[in-house]
Coordinates of C-alpha atoms in Angstrom, one line a residue:
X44 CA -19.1 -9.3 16.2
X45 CA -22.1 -10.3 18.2
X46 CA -25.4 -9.8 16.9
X47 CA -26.1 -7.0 19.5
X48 CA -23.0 -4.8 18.6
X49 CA -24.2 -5.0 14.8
X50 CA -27.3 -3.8 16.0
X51 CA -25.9 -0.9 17.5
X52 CA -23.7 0.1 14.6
X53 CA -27.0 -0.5 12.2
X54 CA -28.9 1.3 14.1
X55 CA -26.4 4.6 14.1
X56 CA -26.4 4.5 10.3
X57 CA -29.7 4.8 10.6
X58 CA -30.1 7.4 12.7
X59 CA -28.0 9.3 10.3
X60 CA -30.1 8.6 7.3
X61 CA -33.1 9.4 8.8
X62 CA -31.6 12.9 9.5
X63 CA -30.9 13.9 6.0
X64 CA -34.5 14.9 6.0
X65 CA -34.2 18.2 8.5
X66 CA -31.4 19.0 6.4
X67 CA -32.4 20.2 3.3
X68 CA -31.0 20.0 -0.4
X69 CA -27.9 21.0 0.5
X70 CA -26.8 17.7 1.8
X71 CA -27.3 16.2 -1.6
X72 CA -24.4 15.5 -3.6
X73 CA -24.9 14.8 -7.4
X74 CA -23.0 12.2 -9.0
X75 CA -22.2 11.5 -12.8
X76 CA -20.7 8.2 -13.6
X77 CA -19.8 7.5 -17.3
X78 CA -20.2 3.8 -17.8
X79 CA -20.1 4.2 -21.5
X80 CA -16.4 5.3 -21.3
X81 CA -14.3 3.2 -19.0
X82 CA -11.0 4.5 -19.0
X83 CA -7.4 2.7 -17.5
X84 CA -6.8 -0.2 -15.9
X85 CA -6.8 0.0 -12.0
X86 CA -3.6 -1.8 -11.8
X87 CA -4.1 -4.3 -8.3
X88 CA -0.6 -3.7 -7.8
X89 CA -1.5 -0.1 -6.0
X90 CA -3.0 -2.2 -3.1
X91 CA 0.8 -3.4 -2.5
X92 CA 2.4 -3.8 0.8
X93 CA 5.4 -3.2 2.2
X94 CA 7.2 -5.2 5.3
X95 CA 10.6 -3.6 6.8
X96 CA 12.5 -5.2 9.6
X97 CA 11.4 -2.4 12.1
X98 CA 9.8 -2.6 15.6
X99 CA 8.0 -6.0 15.8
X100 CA 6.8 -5.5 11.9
X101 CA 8.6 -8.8 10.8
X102 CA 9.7 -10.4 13.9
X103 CA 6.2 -11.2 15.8
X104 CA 4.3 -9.7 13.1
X105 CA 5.6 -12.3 10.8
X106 CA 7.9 -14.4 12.3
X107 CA 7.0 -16.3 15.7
X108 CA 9.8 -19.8 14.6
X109 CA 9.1 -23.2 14.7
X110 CA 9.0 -23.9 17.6
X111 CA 6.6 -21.1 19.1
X112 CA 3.1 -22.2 20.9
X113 CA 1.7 -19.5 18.2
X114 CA 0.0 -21.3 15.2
X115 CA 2.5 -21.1 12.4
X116 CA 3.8 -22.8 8.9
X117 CA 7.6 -22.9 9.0
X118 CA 7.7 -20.0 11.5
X119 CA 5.0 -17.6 10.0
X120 CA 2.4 -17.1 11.9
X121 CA -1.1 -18.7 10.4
X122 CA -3.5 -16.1 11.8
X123 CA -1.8 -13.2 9.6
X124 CA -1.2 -15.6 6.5
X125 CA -4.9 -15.9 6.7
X126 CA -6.1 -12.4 7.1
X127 CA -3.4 -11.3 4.2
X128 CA -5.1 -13.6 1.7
X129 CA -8.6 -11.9 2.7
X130 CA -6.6 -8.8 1.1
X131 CA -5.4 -10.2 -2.4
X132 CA -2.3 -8.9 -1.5
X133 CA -0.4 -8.2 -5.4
X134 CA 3.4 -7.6 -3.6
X135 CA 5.1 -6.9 -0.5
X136 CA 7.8 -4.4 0.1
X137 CA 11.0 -6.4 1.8
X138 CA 13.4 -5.8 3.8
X139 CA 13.1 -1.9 3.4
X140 CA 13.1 1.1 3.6
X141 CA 16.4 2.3 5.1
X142 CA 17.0 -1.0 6.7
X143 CA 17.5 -1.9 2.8
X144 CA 20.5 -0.4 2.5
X145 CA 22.4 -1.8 5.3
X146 CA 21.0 -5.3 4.6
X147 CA 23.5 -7.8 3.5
X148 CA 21.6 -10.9 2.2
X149 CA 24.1 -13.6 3.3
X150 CA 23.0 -13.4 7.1
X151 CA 20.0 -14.5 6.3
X152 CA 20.2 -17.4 4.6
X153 CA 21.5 -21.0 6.1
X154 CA 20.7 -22.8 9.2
X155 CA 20.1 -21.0 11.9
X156 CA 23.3 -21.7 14.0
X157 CA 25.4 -20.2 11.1
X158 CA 23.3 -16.9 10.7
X159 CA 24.9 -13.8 12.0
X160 CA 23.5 -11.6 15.0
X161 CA 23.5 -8.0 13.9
X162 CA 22.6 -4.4 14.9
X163 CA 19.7 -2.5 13.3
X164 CA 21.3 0.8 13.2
X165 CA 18.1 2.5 11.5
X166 CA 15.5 1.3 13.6
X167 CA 16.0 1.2 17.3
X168 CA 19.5 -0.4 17.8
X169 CA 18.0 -3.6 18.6
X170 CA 19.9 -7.1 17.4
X171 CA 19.0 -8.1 14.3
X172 CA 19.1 -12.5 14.5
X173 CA 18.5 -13.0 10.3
X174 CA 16.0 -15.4 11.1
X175 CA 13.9 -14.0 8.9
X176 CA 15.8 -13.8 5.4
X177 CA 15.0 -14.4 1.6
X178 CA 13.6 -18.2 1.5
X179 CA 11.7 -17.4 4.9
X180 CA 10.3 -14.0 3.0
X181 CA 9.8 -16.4 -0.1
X182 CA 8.0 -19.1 1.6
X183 CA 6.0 -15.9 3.3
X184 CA 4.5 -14.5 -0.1
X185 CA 3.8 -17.9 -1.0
X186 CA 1.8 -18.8 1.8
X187 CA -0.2 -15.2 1.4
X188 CA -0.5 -15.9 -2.7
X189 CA 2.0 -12.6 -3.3
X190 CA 4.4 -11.4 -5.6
X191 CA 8.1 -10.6 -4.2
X192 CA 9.7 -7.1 -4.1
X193 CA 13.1 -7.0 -3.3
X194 CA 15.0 -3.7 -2.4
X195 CA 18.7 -4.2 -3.5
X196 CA 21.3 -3.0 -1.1
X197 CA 22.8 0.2 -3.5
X198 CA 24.2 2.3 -0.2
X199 CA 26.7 0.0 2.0
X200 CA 26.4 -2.8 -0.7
X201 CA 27.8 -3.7 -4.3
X202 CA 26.9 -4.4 -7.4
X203 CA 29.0 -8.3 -7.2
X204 CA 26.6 -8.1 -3.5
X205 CA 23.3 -7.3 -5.3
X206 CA 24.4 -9.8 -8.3
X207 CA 24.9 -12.9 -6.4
X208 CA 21.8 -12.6 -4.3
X209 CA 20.0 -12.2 -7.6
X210 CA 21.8 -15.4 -8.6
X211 CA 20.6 -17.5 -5.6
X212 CA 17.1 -16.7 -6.0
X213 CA 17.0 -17.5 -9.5
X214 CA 19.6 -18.9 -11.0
X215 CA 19.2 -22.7 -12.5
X216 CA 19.6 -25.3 -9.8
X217 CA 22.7 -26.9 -11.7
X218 CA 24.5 -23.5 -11.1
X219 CA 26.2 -23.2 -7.9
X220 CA 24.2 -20.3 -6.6
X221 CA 21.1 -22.5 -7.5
X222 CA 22.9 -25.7 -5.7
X223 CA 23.6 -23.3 -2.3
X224 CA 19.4 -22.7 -2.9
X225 CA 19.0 -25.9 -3.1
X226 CA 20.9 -27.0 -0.1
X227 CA 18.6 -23.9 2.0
X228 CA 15.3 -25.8 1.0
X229 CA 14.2 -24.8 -2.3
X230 CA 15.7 -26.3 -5.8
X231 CA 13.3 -24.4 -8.1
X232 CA 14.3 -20.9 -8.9
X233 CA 12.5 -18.1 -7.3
X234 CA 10.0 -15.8 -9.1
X235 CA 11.5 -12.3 -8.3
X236 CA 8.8 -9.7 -10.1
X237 CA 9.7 -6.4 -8.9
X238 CA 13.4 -5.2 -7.7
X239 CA 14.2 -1.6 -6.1
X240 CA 17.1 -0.5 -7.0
X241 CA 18.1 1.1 -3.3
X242 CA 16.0 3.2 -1.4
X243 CA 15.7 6.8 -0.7
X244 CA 19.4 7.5 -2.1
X245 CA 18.9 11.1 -1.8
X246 CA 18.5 10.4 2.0
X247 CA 19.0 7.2 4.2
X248 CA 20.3 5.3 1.2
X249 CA 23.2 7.0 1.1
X250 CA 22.4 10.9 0.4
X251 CA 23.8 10.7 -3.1
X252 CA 23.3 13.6 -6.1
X253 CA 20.8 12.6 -8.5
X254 CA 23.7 12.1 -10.9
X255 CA 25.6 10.0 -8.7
X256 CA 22.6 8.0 -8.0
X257 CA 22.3 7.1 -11.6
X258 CA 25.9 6.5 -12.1
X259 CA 25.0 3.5 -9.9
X260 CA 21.5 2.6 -11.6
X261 CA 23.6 1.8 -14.4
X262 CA 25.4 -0.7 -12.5
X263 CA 22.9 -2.7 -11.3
X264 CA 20.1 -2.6 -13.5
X265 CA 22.6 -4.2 -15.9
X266 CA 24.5 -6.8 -13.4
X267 CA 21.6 -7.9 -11.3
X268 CA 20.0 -10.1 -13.5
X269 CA 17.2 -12.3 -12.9
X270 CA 18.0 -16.2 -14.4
X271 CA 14.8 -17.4 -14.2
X272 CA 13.5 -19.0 -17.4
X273 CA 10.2 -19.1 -16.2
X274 CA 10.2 -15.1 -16.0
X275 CA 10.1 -13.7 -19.8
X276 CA 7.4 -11.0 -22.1
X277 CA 5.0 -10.2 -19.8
X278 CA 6.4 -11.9 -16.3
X279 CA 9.6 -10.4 -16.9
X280 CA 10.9 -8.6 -13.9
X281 CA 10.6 -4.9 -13.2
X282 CA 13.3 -2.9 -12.5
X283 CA 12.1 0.2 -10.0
X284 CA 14.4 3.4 -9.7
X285 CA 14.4 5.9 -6.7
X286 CA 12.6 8.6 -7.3
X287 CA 10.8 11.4 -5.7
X288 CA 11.1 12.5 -2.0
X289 CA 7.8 14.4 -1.7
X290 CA 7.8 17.5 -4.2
X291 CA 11.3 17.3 -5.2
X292 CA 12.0 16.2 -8.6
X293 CA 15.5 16.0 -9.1
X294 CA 15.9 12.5 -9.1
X295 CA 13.0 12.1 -10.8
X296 CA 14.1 14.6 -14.2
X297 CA 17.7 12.6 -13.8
X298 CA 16.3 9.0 -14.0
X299 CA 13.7 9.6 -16.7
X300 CA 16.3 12.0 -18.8
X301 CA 18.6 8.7 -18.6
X302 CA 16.0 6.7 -19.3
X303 CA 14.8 8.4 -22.2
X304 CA 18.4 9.3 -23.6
X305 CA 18.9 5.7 -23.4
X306 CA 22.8 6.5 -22.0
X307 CA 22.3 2.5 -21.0
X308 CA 21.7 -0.3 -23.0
X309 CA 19.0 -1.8 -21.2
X310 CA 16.1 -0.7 -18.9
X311 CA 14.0 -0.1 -16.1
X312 CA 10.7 -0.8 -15.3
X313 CA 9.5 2.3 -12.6
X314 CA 10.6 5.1 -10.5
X315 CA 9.5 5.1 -7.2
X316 CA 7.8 8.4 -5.2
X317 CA 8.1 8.2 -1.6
X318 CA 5.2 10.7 0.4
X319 CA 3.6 10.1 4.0
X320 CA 0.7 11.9 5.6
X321 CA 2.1 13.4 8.9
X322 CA 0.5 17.3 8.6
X323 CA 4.3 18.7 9.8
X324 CA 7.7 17.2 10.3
X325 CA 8.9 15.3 12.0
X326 CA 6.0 13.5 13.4
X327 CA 4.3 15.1 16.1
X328 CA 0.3 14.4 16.1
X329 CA -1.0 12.0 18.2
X330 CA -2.8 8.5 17.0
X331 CA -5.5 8.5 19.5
X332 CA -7.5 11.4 21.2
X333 CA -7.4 13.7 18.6
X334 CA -10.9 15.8 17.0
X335 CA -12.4 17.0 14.6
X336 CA -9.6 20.0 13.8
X337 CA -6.8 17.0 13.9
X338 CA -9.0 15.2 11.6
X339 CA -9.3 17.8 9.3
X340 CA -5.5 18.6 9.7
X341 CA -4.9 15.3 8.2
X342 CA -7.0 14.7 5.4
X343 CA -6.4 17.7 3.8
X344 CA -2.3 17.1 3.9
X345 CA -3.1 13.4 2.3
X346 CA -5.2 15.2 -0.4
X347 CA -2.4 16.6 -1.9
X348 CA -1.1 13.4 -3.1
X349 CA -3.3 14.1 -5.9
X350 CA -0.7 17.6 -6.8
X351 CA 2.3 15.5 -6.0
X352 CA 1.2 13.0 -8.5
X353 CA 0.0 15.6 -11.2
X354 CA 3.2 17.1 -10.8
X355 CA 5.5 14.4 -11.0
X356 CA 3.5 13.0 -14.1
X357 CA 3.8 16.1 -16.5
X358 CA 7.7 15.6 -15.4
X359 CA 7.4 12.1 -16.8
X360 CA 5.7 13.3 -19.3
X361 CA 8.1 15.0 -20.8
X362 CA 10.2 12.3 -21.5
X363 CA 7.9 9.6 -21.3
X364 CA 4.7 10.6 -23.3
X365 CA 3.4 7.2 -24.0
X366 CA 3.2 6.8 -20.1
X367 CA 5.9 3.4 -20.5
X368 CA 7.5 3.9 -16.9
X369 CA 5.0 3.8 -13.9
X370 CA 5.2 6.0 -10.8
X371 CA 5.0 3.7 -8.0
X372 CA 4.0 5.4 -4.5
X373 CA 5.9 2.4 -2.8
X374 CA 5.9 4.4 0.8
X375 CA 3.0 6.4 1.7
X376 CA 0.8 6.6 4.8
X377 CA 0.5 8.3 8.0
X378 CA 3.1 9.0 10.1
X379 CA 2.1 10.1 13.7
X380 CA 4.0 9.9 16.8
X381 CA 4.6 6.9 18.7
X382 CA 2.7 5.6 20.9
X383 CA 3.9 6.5 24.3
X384 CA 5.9 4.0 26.1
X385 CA 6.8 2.2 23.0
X386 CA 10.5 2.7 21.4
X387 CA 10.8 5.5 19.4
X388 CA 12.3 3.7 16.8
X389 CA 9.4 0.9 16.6
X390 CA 7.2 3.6 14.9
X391 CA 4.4 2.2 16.8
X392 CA 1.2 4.2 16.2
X393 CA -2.8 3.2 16.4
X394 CA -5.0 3.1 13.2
X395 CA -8.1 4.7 13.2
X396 CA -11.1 5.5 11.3
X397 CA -9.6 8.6 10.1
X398 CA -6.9 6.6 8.8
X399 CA -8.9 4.2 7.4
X400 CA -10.2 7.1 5.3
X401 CA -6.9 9.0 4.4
X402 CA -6.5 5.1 2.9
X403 CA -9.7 5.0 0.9
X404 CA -9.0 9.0 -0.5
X405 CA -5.2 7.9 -1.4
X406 CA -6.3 4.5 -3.2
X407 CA -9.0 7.0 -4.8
X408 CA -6.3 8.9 -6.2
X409 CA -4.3 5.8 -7.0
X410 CA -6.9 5.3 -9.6
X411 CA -7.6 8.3 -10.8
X412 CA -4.1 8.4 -12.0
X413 CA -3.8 4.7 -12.8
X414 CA -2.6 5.9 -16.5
X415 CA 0.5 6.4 -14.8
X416 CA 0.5 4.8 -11.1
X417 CA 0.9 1.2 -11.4
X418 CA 1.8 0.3 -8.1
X419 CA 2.3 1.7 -5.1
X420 CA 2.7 0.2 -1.2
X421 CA 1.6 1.2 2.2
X422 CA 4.0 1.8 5.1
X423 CA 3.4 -0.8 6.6
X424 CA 2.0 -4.1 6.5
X425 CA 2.2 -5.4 10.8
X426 CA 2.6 -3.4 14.0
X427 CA 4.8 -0.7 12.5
X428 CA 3.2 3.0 10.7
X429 CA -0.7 2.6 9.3
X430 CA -0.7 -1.1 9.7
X431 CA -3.5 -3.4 8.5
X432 CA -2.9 -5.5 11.2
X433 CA -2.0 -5.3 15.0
X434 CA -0.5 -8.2 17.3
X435 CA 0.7 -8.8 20.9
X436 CA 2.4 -12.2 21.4
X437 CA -1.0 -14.9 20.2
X438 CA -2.9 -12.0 19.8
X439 CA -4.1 -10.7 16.6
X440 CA -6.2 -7.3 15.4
X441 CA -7.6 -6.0 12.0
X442 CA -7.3 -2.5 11.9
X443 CA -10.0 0.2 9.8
X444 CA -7.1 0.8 7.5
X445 CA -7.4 -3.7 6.7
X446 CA -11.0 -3.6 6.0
X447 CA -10.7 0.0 3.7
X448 CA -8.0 -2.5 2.0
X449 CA -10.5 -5.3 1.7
X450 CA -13.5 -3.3 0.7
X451 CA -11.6 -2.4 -2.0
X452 CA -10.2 -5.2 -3.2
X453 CA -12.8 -5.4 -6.5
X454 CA -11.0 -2.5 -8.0
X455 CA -7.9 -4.5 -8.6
X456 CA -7.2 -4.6 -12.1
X457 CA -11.0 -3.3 -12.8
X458 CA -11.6 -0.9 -15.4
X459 CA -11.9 2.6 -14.1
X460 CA -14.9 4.6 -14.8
X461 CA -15.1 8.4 -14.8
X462 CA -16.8 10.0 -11.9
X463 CA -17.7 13.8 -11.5
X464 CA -18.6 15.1 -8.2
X465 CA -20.4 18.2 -8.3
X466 CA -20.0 21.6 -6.5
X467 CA -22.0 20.8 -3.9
X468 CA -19.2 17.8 -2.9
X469 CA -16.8 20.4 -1.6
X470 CA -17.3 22.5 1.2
X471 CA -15.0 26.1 1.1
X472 CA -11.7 26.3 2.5
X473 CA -12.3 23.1 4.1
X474 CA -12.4 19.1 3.4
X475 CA -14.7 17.9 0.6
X476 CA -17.4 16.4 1.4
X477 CA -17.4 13.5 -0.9
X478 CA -14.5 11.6 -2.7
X479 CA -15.9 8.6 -5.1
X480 CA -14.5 6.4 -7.9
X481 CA -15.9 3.8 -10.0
X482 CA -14.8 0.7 -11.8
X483 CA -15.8 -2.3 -13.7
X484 CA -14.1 -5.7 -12.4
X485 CA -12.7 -8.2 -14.8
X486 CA -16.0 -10.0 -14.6
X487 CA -18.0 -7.1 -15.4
X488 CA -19.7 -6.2 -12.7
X489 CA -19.9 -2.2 -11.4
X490 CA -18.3 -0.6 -8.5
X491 CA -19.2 2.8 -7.1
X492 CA -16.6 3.8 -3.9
X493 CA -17.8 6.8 -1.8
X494 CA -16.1 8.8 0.5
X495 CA -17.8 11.0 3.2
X496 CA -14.9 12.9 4.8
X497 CA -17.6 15.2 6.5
X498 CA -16.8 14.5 10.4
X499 CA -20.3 15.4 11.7
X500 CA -22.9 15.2 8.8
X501 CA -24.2 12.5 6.7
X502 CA -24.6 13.3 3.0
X503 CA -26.8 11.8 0.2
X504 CA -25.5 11.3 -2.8
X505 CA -27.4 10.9 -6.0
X506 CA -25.5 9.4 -8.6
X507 CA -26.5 9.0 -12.5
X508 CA -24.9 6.5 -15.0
X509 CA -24.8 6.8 -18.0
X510 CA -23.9 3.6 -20.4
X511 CA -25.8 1.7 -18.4
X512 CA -28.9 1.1 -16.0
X513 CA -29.4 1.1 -12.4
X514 CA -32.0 -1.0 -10.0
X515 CA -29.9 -1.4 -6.7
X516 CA -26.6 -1.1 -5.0
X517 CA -25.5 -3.5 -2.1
X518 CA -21.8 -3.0 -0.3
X519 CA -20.4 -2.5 3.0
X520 CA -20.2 0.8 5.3
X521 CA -17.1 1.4 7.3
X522 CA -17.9 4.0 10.4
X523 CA -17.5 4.7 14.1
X524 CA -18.8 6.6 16.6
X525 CA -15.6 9.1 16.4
X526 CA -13.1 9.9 14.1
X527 CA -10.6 8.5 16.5
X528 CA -12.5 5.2 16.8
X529 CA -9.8 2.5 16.8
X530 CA -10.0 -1.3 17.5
X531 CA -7.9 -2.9 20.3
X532 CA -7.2 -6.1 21.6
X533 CA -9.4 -5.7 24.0
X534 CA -12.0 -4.3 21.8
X535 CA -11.2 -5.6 18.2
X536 CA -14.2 -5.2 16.2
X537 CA -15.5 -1.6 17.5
X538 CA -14.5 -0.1 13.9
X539 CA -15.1 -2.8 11.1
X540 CA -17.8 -2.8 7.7
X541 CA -21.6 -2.7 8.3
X542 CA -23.7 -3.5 5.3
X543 CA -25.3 -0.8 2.9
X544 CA -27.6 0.0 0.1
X545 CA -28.9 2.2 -1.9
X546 CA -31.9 1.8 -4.6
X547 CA -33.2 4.1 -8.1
X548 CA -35.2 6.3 -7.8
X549 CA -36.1 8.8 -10.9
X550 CA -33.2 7.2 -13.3
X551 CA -30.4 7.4 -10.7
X552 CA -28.9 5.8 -7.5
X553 CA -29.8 7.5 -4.0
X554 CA -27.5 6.4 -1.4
X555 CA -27.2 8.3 2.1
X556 CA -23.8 8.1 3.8
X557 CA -23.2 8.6 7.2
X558 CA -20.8 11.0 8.4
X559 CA -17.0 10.1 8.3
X560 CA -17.3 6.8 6.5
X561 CA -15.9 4.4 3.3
X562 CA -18.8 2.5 1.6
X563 CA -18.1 0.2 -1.4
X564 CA -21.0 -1.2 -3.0
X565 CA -21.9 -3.1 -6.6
X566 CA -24.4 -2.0 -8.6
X567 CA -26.8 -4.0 -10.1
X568 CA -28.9 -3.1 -12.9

């Protein structure tokens, strides 16, 4: 950004900070953070990601070839590899979603000539050309320094399908699935950590009865083994279950009373919880142009993740007391309407501030719950739902929602802390007016996150710790003139982290936020 922008966007903090005066008491928040008690492990696998062959999220967003005059490593484009490794990313979601289940592995692997040309019947009718397949995905999380998650095929595939792909990713190179590997590229066996077993089988996936569904779990959690050595105790692989579809909890009360009744001889690892933020269905609010009464709209339908998660834990629960099995949020987000002009099965939408802060007050709640979320994956990664990042042939944009997910990126596996927000953070029959969390990382340093979901006002919050003392607090301020600030290609660093502090004064740490913004900050004693 040039030095003359940052200016600008200092000098609007300030503003805001300098009007808490004329405001009175009432625009101080109190915190309490208990340093003396940290509680769960922030698992970094809730800042997952999840990449679906829809729109242009793998092909363009991922995928340019070879030969394209777009910087790339074996066909994936270099500016996005780089960008993604800014985020830590712990996994990423492939191929989907609904295109999952109508994904059949062997046209995608091979040399080009021989792969097939299909139809993606879920998402637009376009041709599918299987260029990008499993050792193109697998060379992809490599390149970004990721874990893979692979979704199984459970509604037009079969267990013999599911168990032979799992064969040629891992099995030992003297096998013949291992020597058809080999012959693609890559000897060595494949690290597979996480596999879905289908997705959304009480819809897309097939619309099956709970029951039915785990009829099938059965199946493939015991023939789709993974034959890597290398992949044992602690890197074994986890097996993830469909689960929830919003508040329902059928599938969820049949897969854990399996699980827990042990009517199979081995396990699985998860059960997955599937929630977007769209306000109404289907999808009908606008990505750009919206106010203050949109805004609102929003973030209070993405605070009630917090209820579907409480509510899907006491489930657990009650077969699962010792809090074994994770829930893993692997599709959440906002879903607006496309964009206009773009095809309605692209799922092409902006990303704004106020998305960039639905993402903060979901990862917030993410780690509130980490005793029982353990990994969890925003729909989706490039160009398709709340994306981190935006492109248009060589072009390339970070969105708000990126730089929430970099801000954050010192909570992964960090120690959570227990914050209370007092009375005076919520403002009646409205938003509240300040979400925060806090965390110590696995060097032992402090993190304080604060949320001002106020669309108008700044707030100052005053937070004590107790456990441990407090001199000064450095971090970065994400804002924007509007809620409905986005960045563009022709503007692509309008909405993007300012710096911020905040200093003791009488014991604890004063720290003004300005309205409808994400700080992250380390406190220093």
């Amino acid at each position: 950004m040039p030095r003359s922008s940052l200016l600008v966007c200092a000098a609007a903090i300030l503003r805001a900070t300098y009007s808490l005066a004329a405001q009175g008491t009432d625009s101080i928040v109190e915190l309490r953070v208990d340093a003396s008690h940290p509680g769960p492990t922030i698992d970094r696998n809730i800042f997952g990601q999840f990449a679906e062959h829809l729109g242009n999220g793998v092909y363009d967003g991922i995928w340019v070839g070879k030969d394209s005059t777009i910087p790339n490593v074996r066909g994936i484009r270099s500016d996005v590899v780089e960008a993604l490794r800014a985020l830590h990313v712990p996994n990423v979601r492939w191929p989907g979603g609904c295109f999952a289940d109508e994904y059949h592995w062997r046209d995608g692997i091979g040399p080009a000539g021989v792969r097939k040309t299909t139809v993606n019947a879920d998402w637009g009718g376009v041709l599918e050309p299987n260029s990008f397949g499993t050792d193109e995905y697998m060379d992809f999380i490599s390149q970004i320094g990721s874990e893979a998650y692979i979704s199984v095929n459970v509604g037009s595939g079969t267990p013999a399908e599911a168990a032979a792909w799992m064969a040629y990713m891992t099995a030992d190179p003297a096998t013949s699935a291992g020597k058809e590997r080999a012959a693609n590229g890559h000897p060595a066996p494949y690290r597979v950590k996480y596999l879905g077993i289908g997705n959304e089988s009480w819809g897309c996936g097939g619309a099956m009865t709970p029951d039915y569904y785990v009829s099938q779990l059965k199946i493939y959690a015991r023939f789709a083994r993974n034959y890597n050595p290398m992949q044992s105790g602690d890197q074994a692989m986890r097996r993830i279950a469909v689960g929830a579809d919003g508040s329902k909890t059928d599938y969820v009360e049949a897969v854990m009373r399996a699980w827990h009744d042990k009517v199979w001889s081995w396990d699985i690892e998860g059960v997955s919880l599937h929630s977007y933020t769209s306000a109404g269905w289907p999808p009908a609010h606008p990505s750009t142009h919206f106010g203050d009464s949109e805004y609102t709209a929003f973030l209070k339908d993405a605070l009630n993740m917090e209820g579907l998660i409480a509510q899907h834990s006491r489930l657990m629960d009650q077969y699962d007391p010792q809090k074994k099995i994770p829930l893993v949020v692997d599709e959440w987000g906002a879903w607006l309407a496309p964009l206009p002009g773009s095809n309605p099965g692209f799922l092409v939408q902006q990303n704004s501030l106020r998305d960039a802060i639905l993402a903060a007050l979901n990862l917030d709640i993410f780690a509130r719950h980490a005793d029982r979320v353990r990994m969890a994956n925003i729909a989706q990664m490039i160009n398709v739902l709340q994306a981190m990042i935006m492109t248009d042939r060589e072009r390339m944009v970070l969105t708000p929602t990126y730089y929430v997910f970099r801000m954050y990126a010192p909570f992964q596996d960090a120690a959570l802390i227990p914050v209370q927000v007092d009375a005076g953070g919520r403002r009646s029959g409205a938003l509240p007016r300040v979400d925060a969390i806090a965390a110590r990382d696995t060097h032992g340093k402090l993190w304080l996150a604060a949320v001002n979901l106020d669309p108008e006002r700044p707030v100052r919050i005053r937070a004590s710790f107790a456990g441990t003392s407090v001199r000064i607090a450095r971090g970065q301020v994400l804002t924007a003139g509007h809620v409905d600030s986005v960045n563009t290609f022709d503007s692509p660093r309008l909405v993007q982290p300012v710096p911020i502090e905040g200093a003791a004064s009488a014991g604890a740490l004063v720290l003004d936020l300005p309205a409808k913004s994400v700080s992250v900050l380390q406190v220093q004693p």
